[in-house]
Amino acid sequence: MPLLRRKPFALAEPPEELKPDELVYQIRFTKEIFRDYPDYLKRLNQYRQRVWMCKVTGKTGLTYEEAIVSEQHATEKVQQFPKELMTTALGIIQYSTLPLKDLADSIGEKLQKRLFVGAELHGKKGDEVHPCRILKVIQKGVDTFCYEVAWLDKNKNISEQAELCAEDLVHKKPLFSRNILKSFIRESTCQNAPWVLHDELAKSYGISTDIPEELRGRVFYRDGLLICSKKRKNEESLEDTDNSKRKKLDGAQVDDSCQEKENAQQKNEAIKYPIDDLLVKPGPDDPVFTDRPSPSKDFNIPMSCVGDLLMVWDLLNSFGRLLHLWPYSLEDFENAICHKDSNVVLLVESHAALFRFLIKDDDEYSSAVKNRKLKSKITMNNWTEYLCYFLEVINIPELRHHEATIKRGHYGLVDVSAKLEILSKLVNQALETAIFREKLDEIIEQRQALGASRREEALEKGRRRREEKERLKAESRSNGFVDGLLSGAKVPTNDNHGIQNGDMDEKSLIEVEPTGQNRQLDRSEIKPLNSVSKKTHKKLNSELKEPTKNGDMDEKSLVEVAPTGQNRQLDRSEIKPLNSVSKKTHKRLNSELKEPTKNGKELSRKESPKQSKADKEDLSEKNSEEQRKEYFEKEMEKRFVRRSPLGKDRDYNRYWWFRRDGRIFVESSDSKEWGYYSSKEELDALMSSLNCKGERERALQKQLQKYYTKICSELQKRSKDLMHRIIDESVLRRSTRVRAPPRQNPANAFLRYINKWKEE
């Protein structure tokens, strides 16, 4: 049995008074039975965690089932242990106090000298060493043995036999690996420190169960286990310390309820969300969840047929190009299925498209049609003949029951469930054709190519970001160097050729504005630093070093230039009085640096166009990224392979969304009930009712958030179409003088269907 925290784990007992016909939950690999589903799910999740240990091999980090499989494989290897050596190996193990590794090494060394029949090793044959197998052990003295061996070829076939002494046999590798010996020790013993064999195993091989004399004073029995005296001393010392602590704490009483609350809080903190939805319990910090809205169920067809209706409609519309079938709405398809007319164009074209597709493929249906020598063109008059031949090919008694009705030309009187079942069989037959499989392979390759291009774009974008960051870092370092130069910091004089010649790097030249912000200077604005006379330089230094009249400056305008080029706000304690430039100089700088704009605001002459240009570039990049993302999603949607649900809720109800319909369909866990949400308010209520602590509802909420805008737009579009239909129907009802023809009624829109992609 697998171990949990290196201790045996007890399986759950079967429920009491279990009835033979009672429905229960059983775990497959342990055969445990549970009445309550939460108990079953809790135990199953515990078995799925990687906290189990294989008892035989000692491997950790396994699930319960993996540990069982590991134990079975290890046990099979251990059972291959030769019986001739079992007595010797078990005698070494019994009451040994060595660690597992040392005990396995000692057994391997002693068994290396004991050879048995069937052992494969190498023997000396002349001057060479050849592989051989021991066939017989011949004892010639008390401790002397000879061995009859058979020489083996490359395929381990016996070529000839010989008799060798023990000195002529060569062991190129040990008989058993250390891992096999460890597994053998674990499998054979019931406890360690000291190692004790199972009673039945010891009796079967005649191993003594009496404690040896060297251990009698050091070990003792407690609760059926053999315990060393060292552990006993440690336990006694621990008991003494516990007793002394209890005596000190006799006067202090601890409230049990507080301890229980603390334990409960610790348990709650230990839970790592998300977990299984059925194990999630309400907490004090949870948001307020709204009641989940009940989905609408006003279908025109029986509830058991909704799944087939959605499957057939989605596939016919998704692969309309391949089938040469113009797409139509789900509502039109539902109304056409329920209509009693036998030649509804929408249904005739759907059947005909599938029949043409099957005839192209060389299958049973195609051969049956060719043998009947039917007309190659499927029309409104002969399409039922193709349908009857298809029913003969699939030969389903429930469907062939309607064959006579179809032959008489009364297809509209067939049950809705039978109509949808026939269509679903047709669709499944088309999916199995070679043409369809080739098309699917082509679509899958295209999707893979799109994904590869998308990944390449993401990698290129990441590379550009890294390069931009490195460039900004380099600029900030150079700006920080010049900031230090302008603030009066000492600059190394070993490399000043550029300054002496009156030239400097454009990136390293910045202009200090009165607002404390730095901007890049153009070359036309740069004045050589050496062109300033020494008197002017001294005057500027003296003006900058003099304190102001008040001795204070505004904290917001004082910044310290850090070596990295970044500015940080100074505290008042760090502020040193600095003298600003004189009023005339200040006004002149302001007039040079700033100019009025059209709106009356002052902006930097060089900064404003650069900022606007950068903003435009950022906006264009964002727009291009969004456009590329939309383009990628549209192209992937065009290359449809199969429809998957958005997700499941805590009760395993599946949620489906079809782009061509807009509604969100809800399928029960047993696929017997269906419903749908058709408004944005219902969608918002659904999303706010999902608990993110559960695995299933968390994934469902992510998918709903991902497609939220698209779903809302489709729902709003659908609601507008419904409003227009209601208005049109009301106008038709109010018309009393002139009766409108039936085809103008919006409810009969499916009767006006035309297949624009029809294959001629």
Tab-separated table of N, CA, C and O in Angstrom, residues 649-723:
chain	number	residue	atom	x	y	z
A	649	ASP	N	-19.819	25.075	-15.240
A	649	ASP	CA	-20.012	25.649	-13.915
A	649	ASP	C	-19.782	24.573	-12.862
A	649	ASP	O	-19.359	23.450	-13.174
A	650	ARG	N	-20.065	24.905	-11.616
A	650	ARG	CA	-19.764	23.972	-10.521
A	650	ARG	C	-20.566	22.677	-10.639
A	650	ARG	O	-20.145	21.631	-10.134
A	651	ASP	N	-21.710	22.708	-11.295
A	651	ASP	CA	-22.557	21.520	-11.446
A	651	ASP	C	-22.302	20.797	-12.764
A	651	ASP	O	-23.122	19.968	-13.165
A	652	TYR	N	-21.207	21.122	-13.440
A	652	TYR	CA	-20.795	20.478	-14.692
A	652	TYR	C	-21.747	20.786	-15.853
A	652	TYR	O	-21.774	20.056	-16.849
A	653	ASN	N	-22.523	21.855	-15.761
A	653	ASN	CA	-23.321	22.304	-16.890
A	653	ASN	C	-22.412	23.000	-17.900
A	653	ASN	O	-21.592	23.845	-17.522
A	654	ARG	N	-22.541	22.650	-19.165
A	654	ARG	CA	-21.680	23.202	-20.213
A	654	ARG	C	-22.329	24.423	-20.852
A	654	ARG	O	-23.548	24.455	-21.049
A	655	TYR	N	-21.489	25.409	-21.229
A	655	TYR	CA	-21.956	26.661	-21.828
A	655	TYR	C	-21.365	26.772	-23.234
A	655	TYR	O	-20.153	26.681	-23.412
A	656	TRP	N	-22.253	26.969	-24.210
A	656	TRP	CA	-21.866	27.033	-25.616
A	656	TRP	C	-22.204	28.408	-26.182
A	656	TRP	O	-23.228	28.980	-25.840
A	657	TRP	N	-21.329	28.886	-27.059
A	657	TRP	CA	-21.580	30.150	-27.752
A	657	TRP	C	-21.255	29.977	-29.226
A	657	TRP	O	-20.163	29.542	-29.595
A	658	PHE	N	-22.251	30.294	-30.071
A	658	PHE	CA	-22.102	30.210	-31.530
A	658	PHE	C	-22.147	31.632	-32.084
A	658	PHE	O	-23.115	32.367	-31.865
A	659	ARG	N	-21.114	32.016	-32.797
A	659	ARG	CA	-20.981	33.401	-33.271
A	659	ARG	C	-22.120	33.799	-34.206
A	659	ARG	O	-22.503	34.954	-34.252
A	660	ARG	N	-22.647	32.836	-34.962
A	660	ARG	CA	-23.685	33.179	-35.932
A	660	ARG	C	-25.066	33.307	-35.302
A	660	ARG	O	-26.020	33.658	-35.980
A	661	ASP	N	-25.191	32.980	-34.010
A	661	ASP	CA	-26.500	33.089	-33.357
A	661	ASP	C	-26.498	34.124	-32.238
A	661	ASP	O	-27.439	34.878	-32.094
A	662	GLY	N	-25.445	34.185	-31.458
A	662	GLY	CA	-25.342	35.210	-30.421
A	662	GLY	C	-25.754	34.740	-29.048
A	662	GLY	O	-25.238	35.233	-28.047
A	663	ARG	N	-26.690	33.823	-28.960
A	663	ARG	CA	-27.150	33.361	-27.654
A	663	ARG	C	-26.118	32.454	-26.990
A	663	ARG	O	-25.309	31.821	-27.681
A	664	ILE	N	-26.170	32.388	-25.662
A	664	ILE	CA	-25.339	31.457	-24.899
A	664	ILE	C	-26.227	30.294	-24.475
A	664	ILE	O	-27.174	30.473	-23.710
A	665	PHE	N	-25.912	29.108	-24.971
A	665	PHE	CA	-26.709	27.925	-24.684
A	665	PHE	C	-26.117	27.187	-23.487
A	665	PHE	O	-24.891	27.083	-23.343
A	666	VAL	N	-27.012	26.672	-22.649
A	666	VAL	CA	-26.621	25.948	-21.440
A	666	VAL	C	-27.066	24.503	-21.598
A	666	VAL	O	-28.253	24.229	-21.822
A	667	GLU	N	-26.099	23.579	-21.469
A	667	GLU	CA	-26.377	22.146	-21.570
A	667	GLU	C	-26.173	21.508	-20.212
A	667	GLU	O	-25.132	21.706	-19.565
A	668	SER	N	-27.132	20.752	-19.746
A	668	SER	CA	-27.014	20.102	-18.445
A	668	SER	C	-25.934	19.029	-18.488
A	668	SER	O	-25.496	18.598	-19.555
A	669	SER	N	-25.510	18.595	-17.300
A	669	SER	CA	-24.408	17.628	-17.222
A	669	SER	C	-24.757	16.298	-17.874
A	669	SER	O	-23.881	15.610	-18.403
A	670	ASP	N	-26.044	15.923	-17.874
A	670	ASP	CA	-26.458	14.671	-18.509
A	670	ASP	C	-26.954	14.869	-19.942
A	670	ASP	O	-27.466	13.921	-20.563
A	671	SER	N	-26.838	16.099	-20.482
A	671	SER	CA	-27.214	16.440	-21.864
A	671	SER	C	-28.694	16.217	-22.151
A	671	SER	O	-29.083	16.071	-23.309
A	672	LYS	N	-29.522	16.221	-21.121
A	672	LYS	CA	-30.970	16.030	-21.327
A	672	LYS	C	-31.740	17.344	-21.312
A	672	LYS	O	-32.860	17.400	-21.811
A	673	GLU	N	-31.175	18.397	-20.723
A	673	GLU	CA	-31.847	19.691	-20.626
A	673	GLU	C	-31.010	20.752	-21.318
A	673	GLU	O	-29.775	20.746	-21.237
A	674	TRP	N	-31.703	21.690	-21.990
A	674	TRP	CA	-31.048	22.792	-22.675
A	674	TRP	C	-31.770	24.091	-22.351
A	674	TRP	O	-32.971	24.092	-22.049
A	675	GLY	N	-31.038	25.183	-22.393
A	675	GLY	CA	-31.596	26.514	-22.222
A	675	GLY	C	-30.669	27.526	-22.866
A	675	GLY	O	-29.610	27.173	-23.406
A	676	TYR	N	-31.047	28.797	-22.810
A	676	TYR	CA	-30.193	29.815	-23.425
A	676	TYR	C	-30.419	31.164	-22.742
A	676	TYR	O	-31.468	31.425	-22.144
A	677	TYR	N	-29.369	32.019	-22.824
A	677	TYR	CA	-29.418	33.413	-22.378
A	677	TYR	C	-29.356	34.293	-23.627
A	677	TYR	O	-28.496	34.086	-24.491
A	678	SER	N	-30.246	35.271	-23.694
A	678	SER	CA	-30.354	36.072	-24.923
A	678	SER	C	-30.245	37.573	-24.681
A	678	SER	O	-30.547	38.357	-25.570
A	679	SER	N	-29.808	38.008	-23.498
A	679	SER	CA	-29.692	39.444	-23.226
A	679	SER	C	-28.407	39.731	-22.472
A	679	SER	O	-27.831	38.852	-21.816
A	680	LYS	N	-27.949	40.970	-22.566
A	680	LYS	CA	-26.731	41.397	-21.877
A	680	LYS	C	-26.917	41.353	-20.368
A	680	LYS	O	-25.972	41.042	-19.624
A	681	GLU	N	-28.113	41.673	-19.880
A	681	GLU	CA	-28.370	41.642	-18.436
A	681	GLU	C	-28.213	40.219	-17.893
A	681	GLU	O	-27.639	40.017	-16.811
A	682	GLU	N	-28.698	39.243	-18.648
A	682	GLU	CA	-28.545	37.849	-18.209
A	682	GLU	C	-27.076	37.430	-18.223
A	682	GLU	O	-26.632	36.686	-17.342
A	683	LEU	N	-26.331	37.902	-19.227
A	683	LEU	CA	-24.898	37.592	-19.282
A	683	LEU	C	-24.165	38.182	-18.089
A	683	LEU	O	-23.328	37.509	-17.460
A	684	ASP	N	-24.452	39.444	-17.737
A	684	ASP	CA	-23.803	40.070	-16.583
A	684	ASP	C	-24.165	39.339	-15.290
A	684	ASP	O	-23.309	39.145	-14.414
A	685	ALA	N	-25.434	38.947	-15.165
A	685	ALA	CA	-25.846	38.212	-13.965
A	685	ALA	C	-25.153	36.860	-13.883
A	685	ALA	O	-24.754	36.409	-12.794
A	686	LEU	N	-24.984	36.212	-15.029
A	686	LEU	CA	-24.279	34.927	-15.051
A	686	LEU	C	-22.830	35.094	-14.610
A	686	LEU	O	-22.321	34.311	-13.785
A	687	MET	N	-22.144	36.112	-15.123
A	687	MET	CA	-20.735	36.315	-14.783
A	687	MET	C	-20.555	36.671	-13.317
A	687	MET	O	-19.592	36.247	-12.674
A	688	SER	N	-21.479	37.468	-12.764
A	688	SER	CA	-21.357	37.846	-11.352
A	688	SER	C	-21.771	36.729	-10.404
A	688	SER	O	-21.559	36.849	-9.200
A	689	SER	N	-22.341	35.645	-10.924
A	689	SER	CA	-22.709	34.510	-10.067
A	689	SER	C	-21.621	33.447	-9.998
A	689	SER	O	-21.738	32.495	-9.232
A	690	LEU	N	-20.563	33.597	-10.803
A	690	LEU	CA	-19.494	32.595	-10.837
A	690	LEU	C	-18.482	32.854	-9.731
A	690	LEU	O	-18.078	33.994	-9.498
A	691	ASN	N	-18.066	31.802	-9.064
A	691	ASN	CA	-17.091	31.882	-7.967
A	691	ASN	C	-15.723	31.492	-8.511
A	691	ASN	O	-15.515	30.358	-8.958
A	692	CYS	N	-14.774	32.435	-8.446
A	692	CYS	CA	-13.438	32.204	-9.008
A	692	CYS	C	-12.600	31.247	-8.177
A	692	CYS	O	-11.509	30.851	-8.613
A	693	LYS	N	-13.055	30.884	-6.989
A	693	LYS	CA	-12.302	29.928	-6.181
A	693	LYS	C	-12.405	28.516	-6.738
A	693	LYS	O	-11.595	27.659	-6.395
A	694	GLY	N	-13.414	28.262	-7.558
A	694	GLY	CA	-13.574	26.948	-8.171
A	694	GLY	C	-12.856	26.865	-9.501
A	694	GLY	O	-12.772	27.841	-10.248
A	695	GLU	N	-12.332	25.701	-9.813
A	695	GLU	CA	-11.555	25.526	-11.040
A	695	GLU	C	-12.415	25.728	-12.281
A	695	GLU	O	-12.021	26.434	-13.216
A	696	ARG	N	-13.596	25.100	-12.303
A	696	ARG	CA	-14.424	25.158	-13.506
A	696	ARG	C	-15.010	26.549	-13.719
A	696	ARG	O	-14.974	27.080	-14.829
A	697	GLU	N	-15.547	27.155	-12.658
A	697	GLU	CA	-16.174	28.467	-12.815
A	697	GLU	C	-15.131	29.551	-13.070
A	697	GLU	O	-15.413	30.543	-13.733
A	698	ARG	N	-13.926	29.365	-12.573
A	698	ARG	CA	-12.850	30.327	-12.860
A	698	ARG	C	-12.512	30.317	-14.348
A	698	ARG	O	-12.373	31.372	-14.978
A	699	ALA	N	-12.368	29.108	-14.913
A	699	ALA	CA	-12.069	29.001	-16.347
A	699	ALA	C	-13.221	29.534	-17.191
A	699	ALA	O	-13.003	30.201	-18.213
A	700	LEU	N	-14.459	29.269	-16.771
A	700	LEU	CA	-15.618	29.769	-17.511
A	700	LEU	C	-15.668	31.289	-17.495
A	700	LEU	O	-15.953	31.926	-18.516
A	701	GLN	N	-15.385	31.890	-16.347
A	701	GLN	CA	-15.415	33.348	-16.262
A	701	GLN	C	-14.333	33.975	-17.139
A	701	GLN	O	-14.555	35.022	-17.770
A	702	LYS	N	-13.171	33.360	-17.218
A	702	LYS	CA	-12.109	33.880	-18.088
A	702	LYS	C	-12.543	33.873	-19.547
A	702	LYS	O	-12.301	34.837	-20.290
A	703	GLN	N	-13.174	32.793	-19.979
A	703	GLN	CA	-13.629	32.721	-21.359
A	703	GLN	C	-14.729	33.738	-21.640
A	703	GLN	O	-14.756	34.356	-22.707
A	704	LEU	N	-15.639	33.935	-20.683
A	704	LEU	CA	-16.701	34.928	-20.875
A	704	LEU	C	-16.131	36.339	-20.933
A	704	LEU	O	-16.587	37.171	-21.715
A	705	GLN	N	-15.116	36.625	-20.115
A	705	GLN	CA	-14.473	37.936	-20.172
A	705	GLN	C	-13.720	38.130	-21.483
A	705	GLN	O	-13.675	39.240	-22.021
A	706	LYS	N	-13.148	37.062	-22.011
A	706	LYS	CA	-12.390	37.153	-23.256
A	706	LYS	C	-13.292	37.537	-24.421
A	706	LYS	O	-12.932	38.365	-25.263
A	707	TYR	N	-14.479	36.939	-24.485
A	707	TYR	CA	-15.398	37.189	-25.600
A	707	TYR	C	-16.558	38.095	-25.198
A	707	TYR	O	-17.579	38.101	-25.884
A	708	TYR	N	-16.398	38.862	-24.132
A	708	TYR	CA	-17.524	39.643	-23.604
A	708	TYR	C	-18.032	40.659	-24.626
A	708	TYR	O	-19.240	40.750	-24.892
A	709	THR	N	-17.142	41.427	-25.209
A	709	THR	CA	-17.582	42.473	-26.148
A	709	THR	C	-18.247	41.874	-27.380
A	709	THR	O	-19.268	42.388	-27.858
A	710	LYS	N	-17.705	40.776	-27.888
A	710	LYS	CA	-18.293	40.152	-29.071
A	710	LYS	C	-19.662	39.561	-28.747
A	710	LYS	O	-20.602	39.686	-29.546
A	711	ILE	N	-19.767	38.919	-27.584
A	711	ILE	CA	-21.058	38.328	-27.207
A	711	ILE	C	-22.099	39.421	-27.028
A	711	ILE	O	-23.244	39.292	-27.479
A	712	CYS	N	-21.705	40.529	-26.376
A	712	CYS	CA	-22.652	41.632	-26.158
A	712	CYS	C	-23.111	42.231	-27.481
A	712	CYS	O	-24.301	42.536	-27.654
A	713	SER	N	-22.182	42.405	-28.413
A	713	SER	CA	-22.581	42.974	-29.714
A	713	SER	C	-23.533	42.041	-30.451
A	713	SER	O	-24.518	42.491	-31.061
A	714	GLU	N	-23.289	40.741	-30.386
A	714	GLU	CA	-24.185	39.786	-31.038
A	714	GLU	C	-25.556	39.765	-30.357
A	714	GLU	O	-26.590	39.674	-31.025
A	715	LEU	N	-25.561	39.851	-29.019
A	715	LEU	CA	-26.836	39.862	-28.302
A	715	LEU	C	-27.642	41.119	-28.638
A	715	LEU	O	-28.868	41.057	-28.826
A	716	GLN	N	-26.974	42.275	-28.694
A	716	GLN	CA	-27.673	43.513	-29.040
A	716	GLN	C	-28.197	43.475	-30.475
A	716	GLN	O	-29.315	43.934	-30.752
A	717	LYS	N	-27.399	42.915	-31.374
A	717	LYS	CA	-27.842	42.788	-32.761
A	717	LYS	C	-29.065	41.889	-32.849
A	717	LYS	O	-30.025	42.179	-33.569
A	718	ARG	N	-29.052	40.795	-32.078
A	718	ARG	CA	-30.193	39.879	-32.097
A	718	ARG	C	-31.444	40.549	-31.535
A	718	ARG	O	-32.542	40.395	-32.070
A	719	SER	N	-31.281	41.314	-30.440
A	719	SER	CA	-32.440	41.987	-29.843
A	719	SER	C	-33.033	43.021	-30.808
A	719	SER	O	-34.258	43.167	-30.897
A	720	LYS	N	-32.164	43.722	-31.566
A	720	LYS	CA	-32.674	44.681	-32.553
A	720	LYS	C	-33.458	43.973	-33.653
A	720	LYS	O	-34.524	44.429	-34.073
A	721	ASP	N	-32.929	42.836	-34.125
A	721	ASP	CA	-33.638	42.081	-35.157
A	721	ASP	C	-34.992	41.596	-34.654
A	721	ASP	O	-35.994	41.635	-35.391
A	722	LEU	N	-35.044	41.167	-33.395
A	722	LEU	CA	-36.319	40.717	-32.835
A	722	LEU	C	-37.316	41.866	-32.748
A	722	LEU	O	-38.514	41.689	-33.016
A	723	MET	N	-36.821	43.062	-32.371
A	723	MET	CA	-37.711	44.221	-32.292
A	723	MET	C	-38.277	44.575	-33.673
A	723	MET	O	-39.475	44.862	-33.816
